Tab-separated table of C-alpha atoms and ligand atoms in Angstrom:
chain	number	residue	atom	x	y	z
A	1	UNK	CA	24.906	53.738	-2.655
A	2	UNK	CA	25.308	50.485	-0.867
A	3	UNK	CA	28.471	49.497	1.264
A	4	UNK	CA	30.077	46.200	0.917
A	5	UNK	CA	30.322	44.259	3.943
A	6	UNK	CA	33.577	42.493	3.945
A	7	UNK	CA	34.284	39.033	6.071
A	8	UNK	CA	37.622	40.613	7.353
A	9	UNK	CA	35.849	43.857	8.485
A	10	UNK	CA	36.526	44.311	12.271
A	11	UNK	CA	34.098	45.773	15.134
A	12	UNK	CA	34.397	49.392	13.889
A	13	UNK	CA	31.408	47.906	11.378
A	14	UNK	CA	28.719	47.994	13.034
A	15	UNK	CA	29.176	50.775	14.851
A	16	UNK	CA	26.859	53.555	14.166
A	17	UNK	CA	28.275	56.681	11.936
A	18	UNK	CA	28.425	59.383	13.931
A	19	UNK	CA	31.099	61.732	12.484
A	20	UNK	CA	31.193	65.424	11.628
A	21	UNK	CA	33.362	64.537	8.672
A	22	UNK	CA	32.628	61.610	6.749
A	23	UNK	CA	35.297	58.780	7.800
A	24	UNK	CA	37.810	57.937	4.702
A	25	UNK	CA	39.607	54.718	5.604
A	26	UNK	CA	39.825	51.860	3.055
A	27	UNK	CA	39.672	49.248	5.718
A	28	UNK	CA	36.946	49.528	7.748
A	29	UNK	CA	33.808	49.744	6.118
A	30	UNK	CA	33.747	52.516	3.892
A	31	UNK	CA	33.867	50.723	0.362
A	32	UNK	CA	31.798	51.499	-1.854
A	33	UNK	CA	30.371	48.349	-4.247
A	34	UNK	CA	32.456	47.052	-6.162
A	35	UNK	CA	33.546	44.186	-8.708
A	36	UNK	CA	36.612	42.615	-7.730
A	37	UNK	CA	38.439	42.418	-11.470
A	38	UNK	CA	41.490	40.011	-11.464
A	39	UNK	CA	44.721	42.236	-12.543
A	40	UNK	CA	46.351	41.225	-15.791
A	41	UNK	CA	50.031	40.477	-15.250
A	42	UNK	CA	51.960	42.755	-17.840
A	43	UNK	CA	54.946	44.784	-17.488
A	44	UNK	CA	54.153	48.487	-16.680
A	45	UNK	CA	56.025	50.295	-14.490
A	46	UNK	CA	56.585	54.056	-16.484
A	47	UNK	CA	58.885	55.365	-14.087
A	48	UNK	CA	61.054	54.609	-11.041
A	49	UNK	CA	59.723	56.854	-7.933
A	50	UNK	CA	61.472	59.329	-6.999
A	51	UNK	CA	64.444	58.636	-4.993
A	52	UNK	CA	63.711	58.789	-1.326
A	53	UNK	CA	64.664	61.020	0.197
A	54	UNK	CA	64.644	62.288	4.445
A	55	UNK	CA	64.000	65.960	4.822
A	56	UNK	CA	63.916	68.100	7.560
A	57	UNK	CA	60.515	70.459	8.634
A	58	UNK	CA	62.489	73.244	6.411
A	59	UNK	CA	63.841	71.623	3.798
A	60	UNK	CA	60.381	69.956	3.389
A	61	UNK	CA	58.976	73.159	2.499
A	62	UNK	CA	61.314	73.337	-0.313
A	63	UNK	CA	60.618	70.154	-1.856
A	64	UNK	CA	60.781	70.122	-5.591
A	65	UNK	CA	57.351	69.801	-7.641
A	66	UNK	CA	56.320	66.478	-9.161
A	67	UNK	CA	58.701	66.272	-12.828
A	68	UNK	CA	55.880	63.634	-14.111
A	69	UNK	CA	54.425	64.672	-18.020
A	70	UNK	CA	51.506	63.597	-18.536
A	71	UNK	CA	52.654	60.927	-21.066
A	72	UNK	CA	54.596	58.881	-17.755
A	73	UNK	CA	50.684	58.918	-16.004
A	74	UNK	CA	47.982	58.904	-19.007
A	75	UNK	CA	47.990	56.262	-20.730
A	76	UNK	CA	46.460	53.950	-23.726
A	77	UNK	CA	47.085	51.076	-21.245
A	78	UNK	CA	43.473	49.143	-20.882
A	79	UNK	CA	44.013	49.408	-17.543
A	80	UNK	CA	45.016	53.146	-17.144
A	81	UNK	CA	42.168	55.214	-15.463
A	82	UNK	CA	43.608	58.500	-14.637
A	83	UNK	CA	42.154	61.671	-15.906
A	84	UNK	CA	43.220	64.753	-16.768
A	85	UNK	CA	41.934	66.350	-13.568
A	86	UNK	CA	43.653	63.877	-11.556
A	87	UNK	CA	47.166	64.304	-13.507
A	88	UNK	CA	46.377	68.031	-12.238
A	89	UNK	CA	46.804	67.524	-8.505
A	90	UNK	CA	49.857	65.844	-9.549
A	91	UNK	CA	52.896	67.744	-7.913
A	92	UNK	CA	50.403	70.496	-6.346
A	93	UNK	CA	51.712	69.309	-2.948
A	94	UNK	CA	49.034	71.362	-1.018
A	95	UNK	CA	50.960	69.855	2.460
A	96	UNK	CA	54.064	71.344	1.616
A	97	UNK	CA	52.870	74.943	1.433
A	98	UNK	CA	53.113	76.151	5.347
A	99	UNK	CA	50.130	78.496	5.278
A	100	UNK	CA	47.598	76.203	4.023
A	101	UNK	CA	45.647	74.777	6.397
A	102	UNK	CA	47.061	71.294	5.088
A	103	UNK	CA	50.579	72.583	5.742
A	104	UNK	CA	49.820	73.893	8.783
A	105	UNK	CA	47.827	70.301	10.395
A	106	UNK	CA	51.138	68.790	9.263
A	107	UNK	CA	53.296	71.257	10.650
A	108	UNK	CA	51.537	71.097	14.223
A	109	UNK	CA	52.338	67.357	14.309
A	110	UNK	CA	55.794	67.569	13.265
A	111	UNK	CA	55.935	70.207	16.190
A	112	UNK	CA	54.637	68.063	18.418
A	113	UNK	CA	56.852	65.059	17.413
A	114	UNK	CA	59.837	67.109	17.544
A	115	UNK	CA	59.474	68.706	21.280
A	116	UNK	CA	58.288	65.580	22.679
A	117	UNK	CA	60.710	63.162	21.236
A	118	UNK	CA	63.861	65.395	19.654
A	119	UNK	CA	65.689	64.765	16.119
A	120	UNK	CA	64.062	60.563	16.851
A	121	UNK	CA	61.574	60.921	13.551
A	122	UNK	CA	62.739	61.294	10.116
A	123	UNK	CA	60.508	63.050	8.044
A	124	UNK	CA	59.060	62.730	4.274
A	125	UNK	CA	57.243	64.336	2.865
A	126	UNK	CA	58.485	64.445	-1.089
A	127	UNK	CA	57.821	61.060	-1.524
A	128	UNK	CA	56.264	60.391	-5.440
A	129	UNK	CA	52.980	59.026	-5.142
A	130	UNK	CA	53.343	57.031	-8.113
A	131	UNK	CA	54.341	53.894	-6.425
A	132	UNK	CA	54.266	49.898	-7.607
A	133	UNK	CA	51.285	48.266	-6.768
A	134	UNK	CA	53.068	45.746	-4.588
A	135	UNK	CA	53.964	48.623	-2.482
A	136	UNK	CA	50.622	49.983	-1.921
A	137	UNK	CA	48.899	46.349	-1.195
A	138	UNK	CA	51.085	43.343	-0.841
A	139	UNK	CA	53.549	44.832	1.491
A	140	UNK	CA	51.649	45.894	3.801
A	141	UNK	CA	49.842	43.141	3.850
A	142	UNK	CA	46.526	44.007	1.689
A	143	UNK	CA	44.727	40.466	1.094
A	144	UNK	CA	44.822	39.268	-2.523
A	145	UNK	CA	40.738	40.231	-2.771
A	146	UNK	CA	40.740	43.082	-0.915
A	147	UNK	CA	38.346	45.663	-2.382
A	148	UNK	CA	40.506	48.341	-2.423
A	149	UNK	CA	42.671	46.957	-5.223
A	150	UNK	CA	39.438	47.250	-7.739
A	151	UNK	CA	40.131	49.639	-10.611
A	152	UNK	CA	36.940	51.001	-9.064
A	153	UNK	CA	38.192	52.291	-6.031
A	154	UNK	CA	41.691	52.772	-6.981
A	155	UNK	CA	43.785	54.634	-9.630
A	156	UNK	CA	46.068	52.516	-11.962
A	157	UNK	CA	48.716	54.139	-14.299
A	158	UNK	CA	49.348	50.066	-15.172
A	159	UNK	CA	48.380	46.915	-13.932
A	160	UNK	CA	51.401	47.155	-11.669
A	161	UNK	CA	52.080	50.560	-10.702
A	162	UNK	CA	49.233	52.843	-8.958
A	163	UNK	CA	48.632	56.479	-7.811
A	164	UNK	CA	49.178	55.508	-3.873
A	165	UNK	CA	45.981	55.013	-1.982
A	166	UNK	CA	47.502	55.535	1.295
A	167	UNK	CA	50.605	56.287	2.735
A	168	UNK	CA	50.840	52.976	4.185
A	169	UNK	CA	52.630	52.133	0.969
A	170	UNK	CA	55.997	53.934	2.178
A	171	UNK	CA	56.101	52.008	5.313
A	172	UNK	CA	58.620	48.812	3.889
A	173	UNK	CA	60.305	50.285	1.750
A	174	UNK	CA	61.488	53.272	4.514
A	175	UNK	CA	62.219	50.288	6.996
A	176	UNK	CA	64.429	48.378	4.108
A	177	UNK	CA	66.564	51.978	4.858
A	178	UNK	CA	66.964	51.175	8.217
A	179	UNK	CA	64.662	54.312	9.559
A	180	UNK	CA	63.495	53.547	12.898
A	181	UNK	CA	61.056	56.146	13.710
A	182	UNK	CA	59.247	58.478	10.730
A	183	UNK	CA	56.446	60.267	9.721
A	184	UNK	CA	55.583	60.276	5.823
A	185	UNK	CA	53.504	63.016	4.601
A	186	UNK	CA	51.525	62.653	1.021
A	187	UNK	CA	48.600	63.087	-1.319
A	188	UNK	CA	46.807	60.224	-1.669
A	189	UNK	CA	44.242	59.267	-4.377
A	190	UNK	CA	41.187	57.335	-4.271
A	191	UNK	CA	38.348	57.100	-7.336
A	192	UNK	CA	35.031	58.032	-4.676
A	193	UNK	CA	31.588	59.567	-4.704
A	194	UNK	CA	31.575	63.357	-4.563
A	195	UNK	CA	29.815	65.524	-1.770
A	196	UNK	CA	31.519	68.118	1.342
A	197	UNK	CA	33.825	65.260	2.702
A	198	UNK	CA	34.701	63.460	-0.539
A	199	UNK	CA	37.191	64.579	-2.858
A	200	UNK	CA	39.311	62.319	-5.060
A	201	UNK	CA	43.074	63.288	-4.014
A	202	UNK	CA	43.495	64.019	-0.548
A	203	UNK	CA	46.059	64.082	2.209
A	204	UNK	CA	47.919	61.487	4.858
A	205	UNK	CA	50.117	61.386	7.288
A	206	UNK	CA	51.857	58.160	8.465
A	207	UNK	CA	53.842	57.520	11.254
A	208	UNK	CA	55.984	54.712	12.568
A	209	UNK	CA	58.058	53.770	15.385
A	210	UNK	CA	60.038	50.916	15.936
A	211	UNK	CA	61.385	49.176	19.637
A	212	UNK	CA	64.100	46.903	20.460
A	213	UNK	CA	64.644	44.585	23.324
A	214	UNK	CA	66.469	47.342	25.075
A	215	UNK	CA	63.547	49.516	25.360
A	216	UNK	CA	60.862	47.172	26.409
A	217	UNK	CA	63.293	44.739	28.999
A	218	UNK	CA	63.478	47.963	31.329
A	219	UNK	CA	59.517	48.277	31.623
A	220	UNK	CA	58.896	44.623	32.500
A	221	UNK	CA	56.259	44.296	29.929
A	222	UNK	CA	56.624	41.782	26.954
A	223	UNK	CA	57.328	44.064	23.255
A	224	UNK	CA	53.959	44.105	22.157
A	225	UNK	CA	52.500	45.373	24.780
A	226	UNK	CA	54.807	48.322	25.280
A	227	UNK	CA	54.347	49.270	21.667
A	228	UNK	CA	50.679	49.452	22.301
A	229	UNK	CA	51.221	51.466	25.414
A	230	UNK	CA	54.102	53.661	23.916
A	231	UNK	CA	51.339	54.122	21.086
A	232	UNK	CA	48.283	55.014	22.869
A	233	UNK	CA	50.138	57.480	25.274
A	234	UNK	CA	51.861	58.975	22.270
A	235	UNK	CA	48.542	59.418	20.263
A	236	UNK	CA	46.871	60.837	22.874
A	237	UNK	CA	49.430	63.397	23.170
A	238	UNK	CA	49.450	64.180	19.804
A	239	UNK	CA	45.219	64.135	19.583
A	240	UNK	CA	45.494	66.570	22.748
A	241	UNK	CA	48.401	68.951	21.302
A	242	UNK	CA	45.907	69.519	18.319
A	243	UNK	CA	42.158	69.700	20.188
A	244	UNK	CA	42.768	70.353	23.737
A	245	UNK	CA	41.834	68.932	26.876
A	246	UNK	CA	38.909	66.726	25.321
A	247	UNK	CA	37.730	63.465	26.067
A	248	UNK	CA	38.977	60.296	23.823
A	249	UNK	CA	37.925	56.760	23.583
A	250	UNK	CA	39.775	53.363	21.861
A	251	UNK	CA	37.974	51.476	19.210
A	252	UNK	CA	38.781	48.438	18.272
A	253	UNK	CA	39.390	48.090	14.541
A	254	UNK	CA	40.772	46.504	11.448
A	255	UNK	CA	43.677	46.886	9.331
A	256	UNK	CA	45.493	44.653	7.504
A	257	UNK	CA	49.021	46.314	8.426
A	258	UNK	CA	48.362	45.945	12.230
A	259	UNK	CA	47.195	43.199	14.984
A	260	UNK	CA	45.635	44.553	17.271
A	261	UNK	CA	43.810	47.720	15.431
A	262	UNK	CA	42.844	50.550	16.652
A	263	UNK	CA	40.946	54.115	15.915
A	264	UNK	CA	41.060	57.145	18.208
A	265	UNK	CA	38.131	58.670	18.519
A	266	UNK	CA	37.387	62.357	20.854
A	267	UNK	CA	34.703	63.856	21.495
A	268	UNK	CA	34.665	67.304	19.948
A	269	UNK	CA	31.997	69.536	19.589
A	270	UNK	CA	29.002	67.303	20.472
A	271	UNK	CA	30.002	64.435	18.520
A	272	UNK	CA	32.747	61.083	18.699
A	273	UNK	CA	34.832	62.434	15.831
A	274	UNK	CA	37.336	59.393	14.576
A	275	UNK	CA	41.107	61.212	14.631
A	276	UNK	CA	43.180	58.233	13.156
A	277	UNK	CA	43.788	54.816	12.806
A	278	UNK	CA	46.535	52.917	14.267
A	279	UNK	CA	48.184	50.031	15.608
A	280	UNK	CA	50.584	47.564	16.263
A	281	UNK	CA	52.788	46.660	13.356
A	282	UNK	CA	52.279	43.085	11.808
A	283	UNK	CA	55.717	40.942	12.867
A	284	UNK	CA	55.814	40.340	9.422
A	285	UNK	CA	56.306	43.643	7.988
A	286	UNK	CA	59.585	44.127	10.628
A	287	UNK	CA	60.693	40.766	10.153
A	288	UNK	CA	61.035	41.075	6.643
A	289	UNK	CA	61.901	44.393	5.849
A	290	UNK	CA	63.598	45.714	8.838
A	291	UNK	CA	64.621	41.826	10.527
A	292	UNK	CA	63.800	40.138	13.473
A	293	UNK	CA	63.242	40.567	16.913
A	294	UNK	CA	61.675	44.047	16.751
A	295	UNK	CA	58.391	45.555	17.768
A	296	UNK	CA	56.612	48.514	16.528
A	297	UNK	CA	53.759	50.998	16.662
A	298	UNK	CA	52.287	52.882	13.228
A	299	UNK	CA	49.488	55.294	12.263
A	300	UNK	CA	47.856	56.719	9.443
A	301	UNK	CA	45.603	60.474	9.722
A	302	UNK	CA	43.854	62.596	6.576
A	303	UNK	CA	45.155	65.675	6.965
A	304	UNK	CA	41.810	67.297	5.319
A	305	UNK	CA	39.568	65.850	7.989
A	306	UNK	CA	41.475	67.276	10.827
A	307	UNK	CA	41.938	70.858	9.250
A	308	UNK	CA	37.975	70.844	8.349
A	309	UNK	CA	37.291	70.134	11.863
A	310	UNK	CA	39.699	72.291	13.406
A	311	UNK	CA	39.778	75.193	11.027
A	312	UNK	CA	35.729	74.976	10.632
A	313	UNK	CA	35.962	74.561	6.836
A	314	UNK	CA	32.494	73.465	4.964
A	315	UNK	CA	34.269	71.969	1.608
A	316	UNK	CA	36.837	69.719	1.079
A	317	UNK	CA	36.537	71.455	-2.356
A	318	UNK	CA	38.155	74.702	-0.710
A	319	UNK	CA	41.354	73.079	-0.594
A	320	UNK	CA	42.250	73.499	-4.005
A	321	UNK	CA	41.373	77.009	-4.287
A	322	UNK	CA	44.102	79.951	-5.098
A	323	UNK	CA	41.094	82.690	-3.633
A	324	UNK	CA	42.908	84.450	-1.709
A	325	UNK	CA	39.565	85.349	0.309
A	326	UNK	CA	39.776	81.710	1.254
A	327	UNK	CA	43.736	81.583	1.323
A	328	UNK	CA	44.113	84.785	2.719
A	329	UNK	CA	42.315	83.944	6.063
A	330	UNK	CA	45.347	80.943	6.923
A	331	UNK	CA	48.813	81.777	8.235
A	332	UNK	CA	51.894	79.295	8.783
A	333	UNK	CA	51.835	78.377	12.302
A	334	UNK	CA	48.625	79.703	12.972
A	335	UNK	CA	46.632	76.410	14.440
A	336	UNK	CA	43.279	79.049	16.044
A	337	UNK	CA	42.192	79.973	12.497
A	338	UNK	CA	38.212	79.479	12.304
A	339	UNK	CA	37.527	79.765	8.580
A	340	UNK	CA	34.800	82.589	7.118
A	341	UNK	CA	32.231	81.501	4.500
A	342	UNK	CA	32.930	84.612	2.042
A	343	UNK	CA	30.235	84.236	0.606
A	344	UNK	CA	27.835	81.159	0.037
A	345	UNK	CA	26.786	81.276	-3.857
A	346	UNK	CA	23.235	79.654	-4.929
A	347	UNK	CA	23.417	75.600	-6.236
A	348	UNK	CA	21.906	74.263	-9.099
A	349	UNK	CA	20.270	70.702	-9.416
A	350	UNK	CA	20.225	68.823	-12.127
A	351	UNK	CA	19.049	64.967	-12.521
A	352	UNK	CA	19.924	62.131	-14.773
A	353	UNK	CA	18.295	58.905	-14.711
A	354	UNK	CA	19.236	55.730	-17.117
A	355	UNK	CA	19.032	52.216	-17.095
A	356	UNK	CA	21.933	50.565	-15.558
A	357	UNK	CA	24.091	47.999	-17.074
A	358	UNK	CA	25.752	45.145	-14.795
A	359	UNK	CA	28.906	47.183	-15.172
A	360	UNK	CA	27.933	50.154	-13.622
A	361	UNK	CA	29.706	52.255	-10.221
A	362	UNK	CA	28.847	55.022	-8.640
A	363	UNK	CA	32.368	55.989	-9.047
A	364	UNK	CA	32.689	55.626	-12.493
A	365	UNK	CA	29.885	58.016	-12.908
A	366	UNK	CA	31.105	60.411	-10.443
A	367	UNK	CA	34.578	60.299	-12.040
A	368	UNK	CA	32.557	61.360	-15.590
A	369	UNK	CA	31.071	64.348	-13.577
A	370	UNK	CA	34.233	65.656	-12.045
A	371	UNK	CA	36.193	65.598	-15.950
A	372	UNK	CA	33.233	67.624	-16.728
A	373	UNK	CA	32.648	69.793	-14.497
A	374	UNK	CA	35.774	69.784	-12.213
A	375	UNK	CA	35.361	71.643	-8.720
A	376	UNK	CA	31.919	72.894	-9.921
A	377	UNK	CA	30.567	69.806	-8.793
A	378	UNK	CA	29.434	70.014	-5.222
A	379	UNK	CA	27.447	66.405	-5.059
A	380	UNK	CA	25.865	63.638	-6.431
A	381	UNK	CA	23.258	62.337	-4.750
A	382	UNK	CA	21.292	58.886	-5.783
A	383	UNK	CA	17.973	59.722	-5.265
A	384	UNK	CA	15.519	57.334	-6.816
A	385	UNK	CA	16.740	53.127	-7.930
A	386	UNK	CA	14.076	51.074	-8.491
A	387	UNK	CA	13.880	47.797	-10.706
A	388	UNK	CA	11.107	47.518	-12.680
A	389	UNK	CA	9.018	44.286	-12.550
A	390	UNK	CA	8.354	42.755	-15.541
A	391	UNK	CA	11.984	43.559	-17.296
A	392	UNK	CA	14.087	43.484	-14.147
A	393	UNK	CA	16.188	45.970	-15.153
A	394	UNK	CA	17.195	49.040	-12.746
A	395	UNK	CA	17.198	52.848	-13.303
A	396	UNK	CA	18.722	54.877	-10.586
A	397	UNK	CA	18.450	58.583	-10.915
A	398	UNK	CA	21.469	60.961	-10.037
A	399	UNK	CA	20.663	65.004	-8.416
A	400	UNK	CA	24.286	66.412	-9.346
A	401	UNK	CA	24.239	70.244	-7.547
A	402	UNK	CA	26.672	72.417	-9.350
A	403	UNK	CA	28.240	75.115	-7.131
A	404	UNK	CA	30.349	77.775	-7.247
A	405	UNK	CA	32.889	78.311	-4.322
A	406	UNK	CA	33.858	81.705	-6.081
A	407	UNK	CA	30.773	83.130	-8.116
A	408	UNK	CA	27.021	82.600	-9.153
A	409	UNK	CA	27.090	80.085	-12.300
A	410	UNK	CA	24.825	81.361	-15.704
A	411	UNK	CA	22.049	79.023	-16.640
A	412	UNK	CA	23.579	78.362	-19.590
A	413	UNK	CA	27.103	77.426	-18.204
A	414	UNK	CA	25.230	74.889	-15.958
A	415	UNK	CA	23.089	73.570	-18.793
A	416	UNK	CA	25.852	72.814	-21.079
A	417	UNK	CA	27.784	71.052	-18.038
A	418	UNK	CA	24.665	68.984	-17.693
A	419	UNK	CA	24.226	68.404	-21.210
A	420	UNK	CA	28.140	66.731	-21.439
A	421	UNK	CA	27.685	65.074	-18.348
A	422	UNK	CA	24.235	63.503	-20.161
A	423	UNK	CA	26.086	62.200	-23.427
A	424	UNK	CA	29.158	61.309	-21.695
A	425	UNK	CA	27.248	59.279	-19.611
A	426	UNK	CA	25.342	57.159	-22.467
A	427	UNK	CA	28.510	56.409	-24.178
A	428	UNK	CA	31.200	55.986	-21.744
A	429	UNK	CA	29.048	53.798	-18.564
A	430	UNK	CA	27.160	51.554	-21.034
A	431	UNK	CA	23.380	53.210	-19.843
A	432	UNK	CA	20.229	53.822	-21.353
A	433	UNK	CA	19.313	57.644	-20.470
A	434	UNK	CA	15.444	57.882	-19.507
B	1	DAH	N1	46.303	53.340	5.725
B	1	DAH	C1	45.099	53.511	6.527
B	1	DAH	C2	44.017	54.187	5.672
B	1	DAH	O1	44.315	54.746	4.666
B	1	DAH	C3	45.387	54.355	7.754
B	1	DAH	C4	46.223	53.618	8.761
B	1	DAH	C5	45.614	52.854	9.714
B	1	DAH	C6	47.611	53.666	8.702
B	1	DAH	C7	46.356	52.139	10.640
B	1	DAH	C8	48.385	52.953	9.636
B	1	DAH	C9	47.724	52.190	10.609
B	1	DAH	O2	49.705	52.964	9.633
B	1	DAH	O3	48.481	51.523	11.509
B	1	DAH	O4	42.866	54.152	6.014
């Protein structure tokens, strides 16, 4: 599995990983490998978002399922690659359920918003995360090249129109309304390997505020530099209302949306654990969308990595679970929950190993394994590449462990997955099995 380095990749590179749950963010230096592919330009949108919408913390709650068939997001378009288990998560809206630990991350932050700056955020959180592609990359700012706009990394319904990738694609268009301060809650989707910390639809929070001459004049200090002080004090609020008294650090980072970049790191049970990403708004985002003369601060959190942390949860896979032995053990509100293992069923390995063409991801394969075998998959794991000599060609061998959150899995049951994941393999990736 080999990382791409990318020339606009920021300090945050080389530093060493060193968090409990596996950093997420697009921008600085996550990515997977990938071919760049140059988008076809064809008409595709299917269907106009949802309208948007501001909600309060109780109407959010309320918020109407997704009304998407799965006609509007599967298509015969070359460029469609959604699945069927990604149409599923479509309109689940795990963050708007209060007692799930998503629900409940998001509804400690809106808390915290709301006592220390009253009725000043608007909140979303019904957004649909069907959005145009333009939304999700050129507005905010996403170079032309950047990796994340691969059909690798990211899923398209059509050429133009994608299933969001972050929430960072609400951020113009919610200015264009005039909103000032907000906080934009969402699944997000991202095509990715699969292990603990991985999973392909996930959760975001973004948040934005915005300053005017007024505010800054009074503190002496030019605009940008009281959004960056306005931001850091506010995030350290927010990363103390949710952990404690713990010790944080600044890290300088990159995004394309802000200059300067930042990530908040604290240091939580032994280790520097990365809490956000955040920044200073790019002048041209506010100049165009919200007009001149303004400054502002904006954030972006997954909602998954805080309640793992903070709720002690092993699997991002338990997130999509109705047990109630896992469900059961979360209540709205309820921020001191540490989660129970009910019960930790056996895995099974299995390998594959084939010849690779030029064409061939890691997350194409992974995507394969997850139609197949949905939630039962657990991991896959490279565990042997090698290039052979004489024919220069490359095998890489795959361990895929098959687990159970719920119960033991037959033989049998695990065999057959293997055997679909085996021929699906040699016809849909373009590899030789060995
Ligand atoms: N969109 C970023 C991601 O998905 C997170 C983020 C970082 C959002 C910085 C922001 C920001 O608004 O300022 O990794």
């Amino acid at each position: 599995m080999s990382l791409t380095a990318l020339s606009h990749c920021g300090p945050r590179c080389s530093l060493a990983v060193r968090h409990l749950v596996q950093q997420r963010s697009l921008w600085a230096g996550t990515f997977r490998s990938a071919q760049l592919t140059a988008l076809p330009k064809a008409p595709g949108f299917v269907r106009p978002p949802r309208q948007l919408s501001s909600s309060t913390v109780a109407q959010c709650a309320a918020a109407a399922p997704s009304v998407l068939s799965r006609a509007d997001v599967i298509t015969d378009h070359p460029f469609n690659n959604i699945t069927d288990t990604i149409f599923q998560k479509i309109g689940v809206n795990l963050h708007q359920q209060p007692g799930h630990p998503i629900g409940i991350i998001k509804g400690a932050i809106h808390d915290y918003f709301d006592s220390h700056h009253p009725t000043t955020f608007t909140k979303f959180d019904d957004l649909a995360p069907i959005v145009a592609a333009t939304a999700n990359f050129d507005e905010v700012l996403v170079p032309a090249d950047h990796v994340s706009r691969s059909p690798n990394d990211t899923y398209y319904v059509a050429p133009e129109t994608v299933l969001r990738c972050h929430t960072s694609a609400h951020q113009a268009e919610i200015l264009r309304q005039g909103e000032r301060a907000f906080l934009v809650t969402g699944d997000v989707y991202r095509r990715d390997s699969i292990d603990a910390t991985h999973y392909p639809v996930f959760h975001q929070m973004e948040g934005v505020r915005v300053f005017g001459p007024q505010d800054w004049q009074a503190s002496g200090m030019e605009g940008a530099q009281y959004a960056e002080v306005e931001l850091k004090r506010t995030l350290e609020g927010l990363a103390q209302h949710l952990f404690g008294e713990v010790e944080m650090r600044w890290i300088d980072a990159y995004f394309p949306f802000t200059e300067p970049s930042f990530e908040l790191e604290i240091f939580f049970k032994g280790q520097w654990l990365e809490v956000l990403g955040c920044g200073v708004m790019q002048q041209q985002i506010l100049d165009k969308n919200l007009g001149p003369g303004q400054k502002a601060w904006a954030f972006g959190l997954g909602l998954e990595r805080l309640a793992m942390v903070l709720f002690d949860i092993p699997d991002i896979r338990l997130f999509w679970t109705s047990d109630q032995r896992f469900l059961g053990q979360f209540k709205a509100g309820n921020m001191t929950t540490k989660f129970k293992s009910y019960s930790k069923y056996p895995p099974c390995y299995k390998d594959v190993a084939f010849w690779i063409s030029d064409a061939f991801t890691e997350n194409n394969l992974c995507e394969v394994v997850r139609d197949i075998a949905g939630d039962l998959a657990e991991e896959v794991k490279l565990i042997d590449d090698f290039t052979h000599p004489k024919t220069g060609r490359t095998s890489h061998c795959y361990r895929i462990a098959y687990r159970s959150m719920e119960r033991s899995l037959t033989d049998d049951e695990v065999n057959a997955l293997q055997e679909e994941v085996r021929s699906t393999v040699a016809t849909k990736l373009n590899v030789e099995l060995r």
